[in-house]
Structures are given as structure tokens and as C-alpha cells.
Amino acid sequence: RFTDAMADSMPSINSLYAGHTVFLTGGSGFVGKVVIEKFLHAVPDVKKIFMLCRAAKGKSAQERWDDISKGVIFNRVRADRPDAFSKVVPVEGDITIDDMGLNEADLKAVLEETSVVIHCAATVRFNDTLRSAIELNLKGVDRMIKMCKRMPLLECFLHCSTAYVNVDKEGDIEEKQYDAVCDPYKVIDGQGWMTDDMLDGITLSMSKRYFNTYCFTKHVAEELVKRECENQLPTIIFRPSIIAGVWKDGIPGWADAFQGISANALGFGTGTIPRMPCNAKNPIDVIPVDCVSNMIITCAAYRLHLTNLKDRDTMPILHCSTSHMNPLTIEFYRNTAGEVLDKYPLEKILFAPCASTRGYPVVEDSIHKFKESVVGPSLDKFGALMGKKPFWGRTFAKLREVYSVFIPFVSKRWIYKSNNMIALIDRMHPDDLEKFDFDIRKIDWTAYVSDVVFGMRCFLTKNDMMSDEKIVKLRRTVRIHQGVEFIGNLFLGWILSIFLTGSLSSWAVALVVGLSIYYYFQCNMNSPAKYTTIESYRERMTAALRSEGS
């Protein structure tokens, strides 16, 4: 916890970074891009940013950075501080290799020049194999720590963890380290000699407590950081919750990948994952990516400040979350997202849009399994007769995977206490409070959830945001889908009535069963709610995209 002894106030963030070189891992990811953009736009005196980047798809690290820096998220850097791009130095490497796979020259430069390490790289594939998750999320941290210990100028090591390292608990989760479930060194050693079957057995047992390999390996990695860094390296642990699109610092709603509630909103909007059974009164801990970026930069600056005060031993832990100070309930999110998706449908849908928390997880999983194993292959066989490539089986399999990954995160009530976040805000220089704003108490959830859905519609599904005529046509398409599904449900009711009564003409039974199915699948899903109009979003999004100065 923050105490009075842990520095009452900070100098400006820019002054704390002045002359420092940052080594950032995960810079090509969703969060990493926003962190780099913020450094370039708001921290003019940072000396250099080494960006670790893998070569991929035939492109070098430099070529990948060139592509990334052309993205719309960097518009205001191009407008306001175009020379700042030269501060980014891509270094080709891989966290699965010792010394991050850096060549001799790059390794020498990184070790000799770096004073701030921000380690964000990790696998975010929640259903990754345990072997792969250990390699990336645990051994990757081990390799990073070993490098940190060889950096003579190091004044800050920020370890980006996750709020869900304590997913096995429920209720209030404090900003502290709880007892680890296992020894990180034994996990690393075991990965080297265990067979895949042995690791699969551990995964099955572990998933009952930690849901997936991501949460488990992140949990163990924090214990490794504690053992290797406490009283040894100037360390700070940062725990974000479910990261979503931009709130206010940049292009509203912008995101570059389907993850978290963007993926969930896509499932609602396309009708492919229409129901997420849960207690809708519980909070869903969503945090805007610009809050995450601003807080990462501020946390590292705070750790620099402590180091300047000769405190290299304190290891603060901070949640970057909303469930404590400004909770967003699942019900509120469902209703707002459902209203936006109903009024402004997506261009490509498989079924009528539906946003619901009704039902039971085992029933919904069975429905997804049935679609994957029966409906999908049947539709693909029918399509093959018409010369079409397989689509449905693969699609339904992916949808079941997305559902199974997301559903555990709405299965419990977690309140991630964020007292340290507020204490950090209280210690910030007055000039930085707006520039690096991550005060989640200010978030208007109606506006933000609307923006996230609009951002998904604009930047991920690439829908036309400007044509009112097209939106009117899309609403008609949705009504047609709803009519077809109503008839389909009545037909299914008739089929089931045959099995129940043995008669082809049990119309009363068929009607009752069909209407019951239709009610479960389509009726009274989300309640009416306020939302931001698309006209408002267009205006703000267009202004941000056109940004010609701050």
C-alpha cells in the first residue's frame, strides 16, 4: 500500500523521464501501440524508446514499426510532433529466447542505455497450451528480469500483470500479493521435462481454479517477480483489468483487435454469441486503453521518483480497474450495447442481434457445441454441393471458443480495490492530471460503452459510419432475420412436438414449444437504455482523425 513515506508528491512526468531511455516489450500490441503514441505525444524529453519486436510475415522489426506508425492512432503525433518518431528504435527479438533474442549490437545498446523497462509482452491467448503460456508469460518474465539485473542504469522495472492473477478469489481483491499457488522455479523446471500429456493433465486441474493458462501463468509470474526483484530491483507491478477502446485521450472507441468487450459486442451484434448467462448485477471490470497507457507511464514515472529518493526496495502494486470506484454492471453494459446494436446494426450478421444474460452456462455451451458439431458441418456439406468452401463448421468452432474464454470472467463478483490508483493521482503534479488522465471516477458509462460499440463498428468490422441510408437498410435486414428466426423456432417447435406426442398434427403443443423457444432465444433480452447517437460519434471521431494540432 501507499504510505506517507512513499513520496507525497511527484515532479512532472516529463521531467522524471528527461534523458531516460525506455525498453518496451509488447510494443506491437494493442496496449503497446497506445503507450508509444502517448510517450511520443506527451513526453518530449524522453531520450529514446527501444521497442522489442519480432520479425513476422516476412517483415523485419523496422518494417513492422514503419507499418504501425502509419496507423490512425498516431495522427496527432504526425500533426504535433512529427520529429518524435525518430525516438523509437525497433530492435528485433523474441521473449521466448534468452536475452530476448537480440543480436549482439542491439543487446549491448539495450543493456548499456536503458534506465526504464516496461514489460508488457505476453500471450493473450487465454486458451493457449500450458507449455506455450509458461514460455511466454513466465519464462519471458524470467528472461526480462535477468536482463534488468545487467542494466547498470536501471531505475525502473514495470511488470505489466493483470487484475485476474487472483481470479481464484472472490469479493474484494486488495492491491497486494496473495500466497502463490505453486513455486515458479518448479513450474519453469517442469516445463522442460514434462510431456505434453502431463502438462495437459495439469491444465485440466489448474483451469478449475484459474480458468485458463493465461491467468495461471500470470499468477505464477508475479511470484517470480516478488522473489527475484523485491529488495533487488526498483520494481512496480501494474494490474489492468479487461482493456477496451479509447475513452477520451485519442480517437474515441478506437481498438485494433477483437478482445474483451469488443469481442463480446461483436457476438451480440452478429447474433453469434447472443447470451452470456451470469448475474447481471455483478460488475464487469472494464478499463479504457488510454487509462491503461496513461497509468503505465505514470506508474513508471512514480517508480523513477522513488529511485531518485534513494528508495529502490519498495515494490508498489497498483490495480488499473473500475469495479471499486466506478463500477459498470453487466446489466448496464448489456442494455447500452444492446440498444446501440439494435439502432445501428452491423453490416454483416449471421443471426438477428441479441444481447442477453439469460440462461445457464451449461445450456449455452451445449448449444454452441451442437452448432459446432452438427449445424456447421451440415451447412458446409450443403454449401459444398453449391461449390462453396467450408465456412460454418470453422466459424461455429471459433465462436464456441470465444464464448468459453469470456464466460468465466462474468462468473463471479470481483471488486478490485484501487486505493493505490487514487493515491497515485493525488501525488501527481497538477499539470499532469489532465495530460495523463486515468481517473476512472470521471467515466460516463453510457457514453463510453456507446463509443466502444461504435469503435468496434468503425475500426474492427470496417462498417460505413457516415451513411444514414445504409443504416435504415440494415435495420430492415435485421427485421427480416427476426422474422425468419421466428418461423424457424416455430418449425423447431413442430419437430419437437412430433417427438413429444408421436403425432404430426399436435399443433397446440407445437405452438407452445415453438413460442417458448422463441421467447428464450429472442424476447426481453435487454432493457431500454440511454446511448450516444451515431451523429455525436461521427463528429468526435472525425475531429480526432483529422487532428491538426492540440
Coordinates of C-alpha atoms in Angstrom, one line a residue:
R1 CA 0.0 0.0 0.0
F2 CA 1.0 3.6 -0.5
T3 CA 2.1 5.2 2.8
D4 CA 3.1 8.7 3.8
A5 CA 6.7 7.6 3.5
M6 CA 6.3 6.8 -0.2
A7 CA 6.7 10.3 -1.6
D8 CA 3.9 12.8 -1.1
S9 CA 4.2 14.4 -4.5
M10 CA 5.9 13.9 -7.8
P11 CA 7.6 16.3 -10.1
S12 CA 6.2 16.5 -13.6
I13 CA 6.2 13.2 -15.6
N14 CA 8.2 14.7 -18.4
S15 CA 10.9 15.9 -16.1
L16 CA 11.1 12.5 -14.5
Y17 CA 11.7 10.8 -17.9
A18 CA 14.0 13.5 -19.2
G19 CA 17.2 11.9 -20.6
H20 CA 16.0 8.4 -19.9
T21 CA 15.9 5.5 -22.4
V22 CA 12.9 3.2 -22.2
F23 CA 13.0 -0.5 -23.2
L24 CA 9.4 -1.6 -24.1
T25 CA 8.3 -5.1 -24.8
G26 CA 4.8 -5.8 -26.4
G27 CA 5.1 -2.5 -28.3
S28 CA 3.3 -4.0 -31.4
G29 CA 0.3 -5.0 -29.3
F30 CA -2.9 -3.1 -28.5
V31 CA -1.6 -1.5 -25.3
G32 CA 1.9 -1.1 -26.5
K33 CA 0.9 1.0 -29.5
V34 CA -1.0 3.4 -27.3
V35 CA 1.9 3.6 -24.8
I36 CA 4.3 4.5 -27.6
E37 CA 1.9 7.1 -29.0
K38 CA 1.5 8.7 -25.6
F39 CA 5.2 8.8 -25.0
L40 CA 5.8 10.5 -28.4
H41 CA 3.0 13.0 -28.0
A42 CA 3.2 13.9 -24.3
V43 CA 6.8 13.1 -23.0
P44 CA 9.0 15.2 -25.3
D45 CA 12.1 14.9 -23.1
V46 CA 12.3 11.1 -23.1
K47 CA 15.5 10.3 -24.9
K48 CA 14.8 7.0 -26.7
I49 CA 12.4 4.1 -26.8
F50 CA 13.8 0.7 -27.6
M51 CA 10.8 -1.3 -28.9
L52 CA 11.2 -5.1 -28.9
C53 CA 9.5 -6.5 -32.0
R54 CA 9.5 -9.9 -33.6
A55 CA 10.1 -10.3 -37.3
A56 CA 6.8 -11.6 -38.7
K57 CA 5.1 -12.3 -42.1
G58 CA 8.3 -11.6 -43.9
K59 CA 8.8 -8.2 -42.4
S60 CA 11.7 -7.1 -40.2
A61 CA 11.1 -5.2 -36.9
Q62 CA 11.9 -1.9 -38.6
E63 CA 9.3 -2.6 -41.4
R64 CA 6.7 -3.6 -38.8
W65 CA 7.3 -0.4 -36.9
D66 CA 7.0 1.6 -40.1
D67 CA 3.6 0.0 -40.7
I68 CA 2.5 0.5 -37.1
S69 CA 3.5 4.2 -37.1
K70 CA 1.3 4.8 -40.2
G71 CA -1.8 3.9 -38.2
V72 CA -4.5 6.4 -37.4
I73 CA -3.7 6.2 -33.7
F74 CA -0.5 8.2 -34.5
N75 CA -2.3 11.0 -36.3
R76 CA -1.8 13.6 -33.6
V77 CA 1.9 12.7 -33.3
R78 CA 2.3 13.3 -37.0
A79 CA 0.4 16.6 -36.7
D80 CA 2.0 17.9 -33.5
R81 CA 5.4 16.3 -33.1
P82 CA 6.5 14.5 -36.3
D83 CA 10.2 14.5 -35.3
A84 CA 9.4 12.4 -32.3
F85 CA 9.1 9.2 -34.4
S86 CA 12.9 9.1 -34.6
K87 CA 13.0 8.4 -30.8
V88 CA 11.6 4.9 -31.4
V89 CA 14.3 2.3 -32.2
P90 CA 12.8 -1.1 -33.1
V91 CA 15.1 -4.0 -32.0
E92 CA 14.3 -7.4 -33.4
G93 CA 13.9 -10.1 -30.9
D94 CA 11.6 -12.6 -29.2
I95 CA 10.8 -13.1 -25.5
T96 CA 11.0 -16.9 -25.9
I97 CA 14.8 -16.6 -26.4
D98 CA 17.4 -15.8 -23.9
D99 CA 18.5 -12.1 -24.0
M100 CA 15.2 -11.6 -25.8
G101 CA 16.8 -12.9 -29.0
L102 CA 18.6 -9.6 -29.5
N103 CA 21.7 -9.5 -31.8
E104 CA 25.0 -8.6 -30.2
A105 CA 24.9 -4.9 -31.1
D106 CA 21.3 -4.4 -30.1
L107 CA 21.8 -6.3 -26.8
K108 CA 24.8 -4.1 -25.9
A109 CA 22.9 -0.9 -26.6
V110 CA 19.8 -2.0 -24.7
L111 CA 21.8 -3.1 -21.6
E112 CA 24.0 -0.1 -21.5
E113 CA 21.5 2.6 -22.3
T114 CA 18.2 1.5 -20.7
S115 CA 17.1 3.0 -17.4
V116 CA 13.3 2.2 -17.6
V117 CA 11.9 -1.2 -18.6
I118 CA 8.2 -1.6 -19.3
H119 CA 7.5 -5.3 -19.8
C120 CA 4.1 -5.7 -21.5
A121 CA 4.8 -8.7 -23.8
A122 CA 2.7 -11.8 -23.1
T123 CA 0.4 -14.2 -24.8
V124 CA -3.2 -13.1 -24.5
R125 CA -4.5 -16.3 -25.9
F126 CA -6.4 -17.4 -22.9
N127 CA -6.7 -21.0 -24.2
D128 CA -3.1 -21.3 -25.2
T129 CA -1.3 -24.6 -24.2
L130 CA 0.3 -24.5 -20.8
R131 CA 3.7 -25.1 -22.4
S132 CA 3.4 -22.0 -24.6
A133 CA 1.9 -19.9 -21.8
I134 CA 4.8 -20.8 -19.4
E135 CA 7.3 -20.0 -22.2
L136 CA 5.8 -16.5 -22.8
N137 CA 4.3 -15.4 -19.6
L138 CA 6.6 -17.0 -17.0
K139 CA 10.0 -17.7 -18.7
G140 CA 9.6 -14.5 -20.7
V141 CA 9.4 -12.6 -17.4
D142 CA 12.4 -14.5 -16.0
R143 CA 14.5 -13.6 -19.1
M144 CA 13.4 -9.9 -18.7
I145 CA 14.5 -9.9 -15.0
K146 CA 17.8 -11.4 -15.9
M147 CA 18.4 -8.6 -18.4
C148 CA 17.3 -6.0 -15.9
K149 CA 20.0 -7.2 -13.5
R150 CA 22.6 -6.5 -16.1
M151 CA 21.5 -2.9 -16.7
P152 CA 23.8 -0.5 -14.8
L153 CA 21.5 2.5 -15.3
L154 CA 18.2 0.8 -14.4
E155 CA 15.9 2.9 -12.3
C156 CA 12.5 1.3 -13.0
F157 CA 11.2 -2.1 -13.9
L158 CA 7.5 -2.1 -14.5
H159 CA 5.9 -5.5 -14.7
C160 CA 2.6 -5.5 -16.5
S161 CA 0.5 -8.2 -14.9
T162 CA -3.3 -8.5 -14.8
A163 CA -6.0 -7.9 -12.2
Y164 CA -7.0 -11.5 -12.8
V165 CA -3.9 -13.1 -11.2
N166 CA -6.3 -13.6 -8.2
V167 CA -9.2 -14.9 -10.2
D168 CA -9.4 -17.9 -7.8
K169 CA -10.7 -15.5 -5.1
E170 CA -14.0 -13.6 -4.9
G171 CA -15.2 -10.3 -3.4
D172 CA -12.7 -7.6 -2.5
I173 CA -9.3 -8.1 -4.0
E174 CA -6.6 -6.0 -2.5
E175 CA -3.5 -4.4 -4.2
K176 CA -1.2 -6.9 -2.7
Q177 CA 0.4 -10.2 -3.4
Y178 CA -1.5 -13.2 -2.0
D179 CA 0.1 -16.6 -1.4
A180 CA 1.3 -18.2 -4.6
V181 CA -0.3 -21.5 -5.5
C182 CA 3.0 -23.0 -6.6
D183 CA 6.7 -22.4 -6.9
P184 CA 7.6 -20.5 -10.1
Y185 CA 11.0 -22.2 -10.3
K186 CA 9.4 -25.7 -10.2
V187 CA 6.9 -24.7 -12.9
I188 CA 9.8 -23.5 -15.2
D189 CA 11.8 -26.6 -14.5
G190 CA 8.7 -28.9 -15.1
Q191 CA 8.0 -27.3 -18.4
G192 CA 11.4 -28.5 -19.6
W193 CA 10.9 -32.2 -18.9
M194 CA 7.2 -32.8 -18.7
T195 CA 5.4 -34.3 -21.7
D196 CA 2.5 -32.5 -23.4
D197 CA 0.1 -35.1 -21.9
M198 CA 1.5 -34.4 -18.4
L199 CA 1.1 -30.6 -18.9
D200 CA -2.4 -31.2 -20.3
G201 CA -3.3 -33.0 -17.1
I202 CA -2.1 -30.1 -15.0
T203 CA -4.0 -27.7 -17.3
L204 CA -7.3 -29.6 -16.6
S205 CA -6.7 -29.4 -12.8
M206 CA -5.5 -25.8 -12.9
S207 CA -8.4 -24.5 -15.0
K208 CA -10.9 -25.3 -12.3
R209 CA -9.3 -22.7 -10.1
Y210 CA -7.7 -20.2 -12.6
F211 CA -10.0 -20.6 -15.6
N212 CA -7.2 -20.7 -18.2
T213 CA -3.4 -20.9 -18.7
Y214 CA -3.2 -17.1 -19.1
C215 CA -4.4 -16.3 -15.5
F216 CA -2.4 -19.2 -14.0
T217 CA 0.9 -18.3 -15.6
K218 CA 0.4 -14.6 -14.8
H219 CA -0.2 -15.5 -11.2
V220 CA 2.9 -17.6 -11.0
A221 CA 4.9 -14.8 -12.8
E222 CA 4.0 -12.3 -10.1
E223 CA 5.5 -14.7 -7.5
L224 CA 8.7 -14.9 -9.6
V225 CA 8.9 -11.1 -9.7
K226 CA 8.5 -11.0 -5.9
R227 CA 11.3 -13.5 -5.4
E228 CA 13.7 -12.0 -7.9
C229 CA 13.0 -8.3 -7.7
E230 CA 11.9 -7.4 -4.2
N231 CA 14.8 -5.5 -2.4
Q232 CA 16.9 -6.2 -5.6
L233 CA 15.5 -4.1 -8.5
P234 CA 13.4 -0.9 -8.4
T235 CA 10.2 -2.6 -9.4
I236 CA 6.5 -1.7 -9.7
I237 CA 3.7 -4.2 -10.5
F238 CA 0.8 -2.9 -12.7
R239 CA -2.5 -4.9 -12.9
P240 CA -5.0 -3.8 -15.5
S241 CA -8.5 -5.4 -15.8
I242 CA -10.4 -6.0 -19.1
I243 CA -8.9 -3.5 -21.5
A244 CA -11.2 -1.8 -24.1
G245 CA -11.2 1.0 -26.6
V246 CA -10.1 4.6 -26.1
W247 CA -12.1 6.8 -23.7
K248 CA -11.0 10.4 -24.2
D249 CA -7.3 10.6 -25.0
G250 CA -7.2 9.9 -28.7
I251 CA -9.8 8.6 -31.2
P252 CA -13.0 7.6 -29.2
G253 CA -13.6 3.9 -29.2
W254 CA -10.5 3.1 -31.2
A255 CA -9.2 -0.5 -30.9
D256 CA -7.1 -2.6 -33.2
A257 CA -8.2 -6.1 -32.1
F258 CA -11.3 -8.1 -31.1
Q259 CA -10.8 -8.7 -27.4
G260 CA -12.7 -8.2 -24.2
I261 CA -16.0 -6.4 -24.6
S262 CA -15.3 -5.6 -28.2
A263 CA -15.3 -9.3 -29.0
N264 CA -18.4 -9.7 -26.8
A265 CA -20.2 -6.8 -28.6
L266 CA -19.4 -8.4 -31.9
G267 CA -21.0 -11.6 -30.7
F268 CA -24.1 -9.7 -29.6
G269 CA -24.3 -7.7 -32.8
T270 CA -23.9 -10.6 -35.2
G271 CA -26.2 -12.8 -33.1
T272 CA -23.5 -15.4 -32.9
I273 CA -23.0 -15.2 -29.1
P274 CA -26.4 -13.8 -28.1
R275 CA -26.3 -14.8 -24.5
M276 CA -23.8 -14.6 -21.7
P277 CA -25.5 -16.3 -18.7
C278 CA -24.5 -14.6 -15.4
N279 CA -25.7 -12.5 -12.6
A280 CA -26.2 -9.2 -14.4
K281 CA -26.0 -7.2 -11.2
N282 CA -22.3 -8.0 -10.8
P283 CA -19.7 -5.5 -12.1
I284 CA -17.7 -6.2 -15.3
D285 CA -14.3 -4.6 -14.8
V286 CA -13.6 -2.7 -18.0
I287 CA -10.8 -0.2 -18.3
P288 CA -10.2 2.1 -21.3
V289 CA -6.9 1.6 -23.1
D290 CA -5.9 5.2 -22.7
C291 CA -6.3 5.0 -19.0
V292 CA -4.1 1.9 -19.1
S293 CA -1.4 3.7 -21.2
N294 CA -1.5 6.9 -19.1
M295 CA -1.3 4.9 -15.8
I296 CA 1.6 2.7 -17.1
I297 CA 3.6 5.9 -17.9
T298 CA 2.7 7.5 -14.6
C299 CA 3.5 4.3 -12.6
A300 CA 6.9 4.1 -14.2
A301 CA 7.5 7.8 -13.5
Y302 CA 6.5 7.2 -9.9
R303 CA 9.0 4.4 -9.6
L304 CA 11.6 6.7 -11.1
H305 CA 10.7 9.3 -8.4
L306 CA 11.1 6.7 -5.6
T307 CA 14.5 5.7 -7.0
N308 CA 15.5 9.4 -7.1
L309 CA 14.6 9.5 -3.4
K310 CA 17.1 6.5 -2.9
D311 CA 14.2 4.0 -2.4
R312 CA 15.0 1.1 -4.7
D313 CA 13.4 -1.6 -2.4
T314 CA 9.7 -0.6 -2.3
M315 CA 7.6 -2.6 -4.8
P316 CA 4.2 -0.9 -5.1
I317 CA 1.3 -2.9 -6.7
L318 CA -1.5 -1.0 -8.4
H319 CA -4.8 -2.1 -9.9
C320 CA -5.9 -0.3 -13.0
S321 CA -9.6 -1.1 -12.7
T322 CA -13.1 0.3 -12.3
S323 CA -15.1 -2.1 -10.2
H324 CA -14.2 -0.3 -6.9
M325 CA -14.5 3.4 -7.6
N326 CA -16.9 3.5 -10.6
P327 CA -18.4 0.1 -11.2
L328 CA -20.0 -0.8 -14.6
T329 CA -22.6 -3.5 -14.0
I330 CA -23.1 -6.3 -16.6
E331 CA -26.7 -5.3 -16.8
F332 CA -25.8 -1.7 -17.7
Y333 CA -23.3 -2.8 -20.3
R334 CA -25.7 -5.3 -21.8
N335 CA -28.6 -2.8 -22.1
T336 CA -26.5 0.0 -23.5
A337 CA -24.6 -2.2 -26.0
G338 CA -27.9 -3.9 -27.0
E339 CA -29.6 -0.6 -27.7
V340 CA -26.7 0.7 -29.8
L341 CA -26.5 -2.6 -31.8
D342 CA -30.3 -2.5 -32.3
K343 CA -30.4 1.1 -33.5
Y344 CA -27.2 0.8 -35.6
P345 CA -26.9 -2.8 -36.8
L346 CA -23.7 -4.3 -38.1
E347 CA -23.4 -4.8 -41.9
K348 CA -22.6 -8.5 -41.7
I349 CA -24.7 -10.6 -39.3
L350 CA -25.4 -14.3 -39.2
F351 CA -28.4 -14.0 -36.9
A352 CA -30.5 -11.2 -35.5
P353 CA -28.6 -9.1 -33.0
C354 CA -29.3 -10.1 -29.4
A355 CA -27.8 -9.0 -26.1
S356 CA -28.8 -11.2 -23.2
T357 CA -27.6 -12.6 -19.9
R358 CA -30.4 -15.1 -19.7
G359 CA -29.9 -18.9 -19.4
Y360 CA -27.4 -21.3 -17.9
P361 CA -23.7 -21.7 -18.9
V362 CA -24.0 -25.4 -19.5
V363 CA -27.1 -25.0 -21.7
E364 CA -25.4 -22.3 -23.8
D365 CA -22.2 -24.3 -24.1
S366 CA -24.3 -27.3 -25.3
I367 CA -26.0 -25.0 -27.9
H368 CA -22.6 -23.8 -29.1
K369 CA -21.3 -27.4 -29.2
F370 CA -24.4 -28.5 -31.2
K371 CA -23.8 -25.7 -33.7
E372 CA -20.1 -26.7 -34.0
S373 CA -20.6 -30.4 -34.4
V374 CA -23.9 -30.7 -36.2
V375 CA -25.2 -27.5 -37.7
G376 CA -21.9 -26.2 -39.0
P377 CA -20.8 -29.4 -40.8
S378 CA -24.4 -29.9 -42.2
L379 CA -24.4 -26.3 -43.6
D380 CA -20.9 -26.9 -45.0
K381 CA -22.0 -30.1 -46.8
F382 CA -24.9 -28.3 -48.3
G383 CA -22.6 -25.4 -49.3
A384 CA -20.2 -27.9 -50.9
L385 CA -23.0 -29.0 -53.3
M386 CA -23.2 -25.4 -54.4
G387 CA -19.4 -25.1 -54.9
K388 CA -18.7 -23.1 -51.7
K389 CA -15.8 -23.5 -49.4
P390 CA -16.3 -24.7 -45.8
F391 CA -17.2 -21.8 -43.5
W392 CA -19.8 -22.7 -40.9
G393 CA -18.0 -25.5 -39.0
R394 CA -14.9 -23.4 -38.6
T395 CA -17.0 -20.3 -37.6
F396 CA -19.1 -22.1 -35.0
A397 CA -15.9 -23.7 -33.5
K398 CA -14.3 -20.3 -33.2
L399 CA -17.5 -18.8 -31.6
R400 CA -17.6 -21.6 -29.1
E401 CA -14.0 -20.9 -28.2
V402 CA -14.7 -17.2 -27.7
Y403 CA -17.7 -18.0 -25.6
S404 CA -15.8 -20.4 -23.4
V405 CA -13.0 -17.9 -22.9
F406 CA -15.2 -15.0 -21.9
I407 CA -17.9 -16.7 -19.8
P408 CA -15.6 -17.3 -16.7
F409 CA -14.9 -13.6 -16.4
V410 CA -18.6 -12.9 -15.6
S411 CA -19.0 -15.9 -13.4
K412 CA -18.0 -14.2 -10.1
R413 CA -18.2 -10.9 -8.3
W414 CA -14.8 -9.3 -8.0
I415 CA -14.1 -5.8 -6.7
Y416 CA -10.5 -4.9 -7.5
K417 CA -9.7 -2.3 -4.9
S418 CA -8.0 0.7 -6.4
N419 CA -6.9 2.8 -3.4
N420 CA -3.4 2.9 -4.7
M421 CA -4.6 4.2 -8.1
I422 CA -6.3 7.1 -6.3
A423 CA -3.3 7.7 -4.1
L424 CA -1.1 7.9 -7.2
I425 CA -3.5 10.5 -8.8
D426 CA -3.2 12.5 -5.5
R427 CA 0.6 12.6 -5.8
M428 CA 0.7 13.7 -9.5
H429 CA 1.9 17.1 -10.5
P430 CA -1.1 19.4 -11.2
D431 CA 0.0 19.9 -14.8
D432 CA -0.2 16.2 -15.4
L433 CA -3.6 15.4 -14.1
E434 CA -5.4 16.2 -17.4
K435 CA -2.5 15.3 -19.7
F436 CA -2.1 11.8 -18.2
D437 CA -5.7 11.4 -17.0
F438 CA -6.6 7.9 -15.7
D439 CA -9.2 9.0 -13.1
I440 CA -11.8 6.4 -13.8
R441 CA -14.3 8.1 -11.5
K442 CA -14.9 10.5 -14.4
I443 CA -16.1 7.9 -16.9
D444 CA -19.7 8.3 -18.1
W445 CA -20.5 4.6 -18.9
T446 CA -23.4 5.5 -21.2
A447 CA -21.1 7.5 -23.5
Y448 CA -18.1 5.1 -23.1
V449 CA -20.0 1.8 -23.9
S450 CA -21.6 3.5 -26.9
D451 CA -18.2 4.6 -28.1
V452 CA -16.7 1.1 -27.7
V453 CA -19.5 -0.3 -29.8
F454 CA -19.2 2.4 -32.4
G455 CA -15.4 2.0 -32.4
M456 CA -15.8 -1.7 -33.0
R457 CA -18.2 -1.0 -35.8
C458 CA -15.8 1.6 -37.4
F459 CA -12.3 0.3 -36.8
L460 CA -12.7 -3.5 -36.5
T461 CA -15.7 -4.5 -38.7
K462 CA -14.9 -1.6 -41.0
N463 CA -18.6 -0.6 -41.4
D464 CA -19.7 2.6 -43.1
M465 CA -20.3 5.1 -40.3
M466 CA -21.4 8.0 -42.4
S467 CA -24.4 6.7 -44.4
D468 CA -27.8 7.1 -42.8
E469 CA -29.4 5.4 -45.8
K470 CA -27.4 2.3 -45.2
I471 CA -28.3 2.1 -41.6
V472 CA -32.0 2.2 -42.5
K473 CA -31.5 -0.7 -44.9
L474 CA -29.6 -2.6 -42.2
R475 CA -32.5 -2.2 -39.8
R476 CA -34.7 -3.8 -42.4
T477 CA -32.3 -6.7 -42.8
V478 CA -32.4 -7.2 -39.0
R479 CA -36.3 -7.4 -39.1
I480 CA -36.1 -10.0 -41.9
H481 CA -33.7 -12.1 -39.8
Q482 CA -36.0 -11.8 -36.9
G483 CA -39.0 -13.0 -39.0
V484 CA -37.0 -15.9 -40.4
E485 CA -35.9 -16.9 -36.9
F486 CA -39.4 -16.7 -35.6
I487 CA -40.6 -19.1 -38.3
G488 CA -37.6 -21.3 -37.7
N489 CA -38.4 -21.5 -34.0
L490 CA -42.0 -22.5 -34.7
F491 CA -40.7 -25.1 -37.1
L492 CA -38.4 -26.4 -34.4
G493 CA -41.3 -26.5 -32.0
W494 CA -43.3 -28.6 -34.5
I495 CA -40.3 -31.1 -34.9
L496 CA -40.0 -31.4 -31.1
S497 CA -43.8 -31.8 -30.8
I498 CA -43.6 -34.9 -33.0
F499 CA -41.1 -36.5 -30.6
L500 CA -43.1 -35.5 -27.6
T501 CA -46.5 -36.6 -28.9
G502 CA -45.8 -39.0 -31.7
S503 CA -48.2 -37.0 -33.9
L504 CA -47.6 -34.8 -36.9
S505 CA -50.6 -32.6 -36.1
S506 CA -50.2 -31.7 -32.4
W507 CA -50.5 -28.0 -33.3
A508 CA -51.2 -26.7 -29.8
V509 CA -48.1 -28.4 -28.4
A510 CA -46.0 -27.3 -31.4
L511 CA -47.2 -23.7 -30.9
V512 CA -46.4 -23.7 -27.2
V513 CA -43.0 -25.3 -27.7
G514 CA -42.1 -23.0 -30.6
L515 CA -43.2 -19.8 -28.8
S516 CA -41.3 -20.9 -25.7
I517 CA -38.1 -21.4 -27.8
Y518 CA -38.6 -18.1 -29.4
Y519 CA -39.1 -16.4 -26.1
Y520 CA -35.9 -17.9 -24.7
F521 CA -33.8 -17.0 -27.8
Q522 CA -35.2 -13.6 -28.7
C523 CA -37.6 -11.9 -26.3
N524 CA -37.0 -9.5 -23.4
M525 CA -33.2 -9.7 -23.8
N526 CA -32.0 -6.2 -22.9
S527 CA -34.0 -3.3 -21.3
P528 CA -34.3 0.1 -22.9
A529 CA -31.3 2.3 -22.1
K530 CA -29.8 5.6 -23.0
Y531 CA -27.0 5.7 -25.6
T532 CA -24.9 8.1 -27.6
T533 CA -26.1 8.8 -31.1
I534 CA -24.1 7.9 -34.1
E535 CA -24.2 11.6 -35.1
S536 CA -22.3 12.6 -32.0
Y537 CA -19.8 9.8 -32.5
R538 CA -19.2 10.8 -36.1
E539 CA -18.4 14.4 -35.1
R540 CA -15.9 13.4 -32.4
M541 CA -14.3 10.6 -34.4
T542 CA -13.9 12.7 -37.5
A543 CA -12.4 15.6 -35.4
A544 CA -9.9 13.2 -33.8
L545 CA -8.9 11.6 -37.2
R546 CA -8.4 15.0 -38.7
S547 CA -6.3 16.2 -35.7
E548 CA -4.1 19.0 -36.9
G549 CA -2.8 20.1 -33.5
S550 CA -3.6 20.0 -29.8

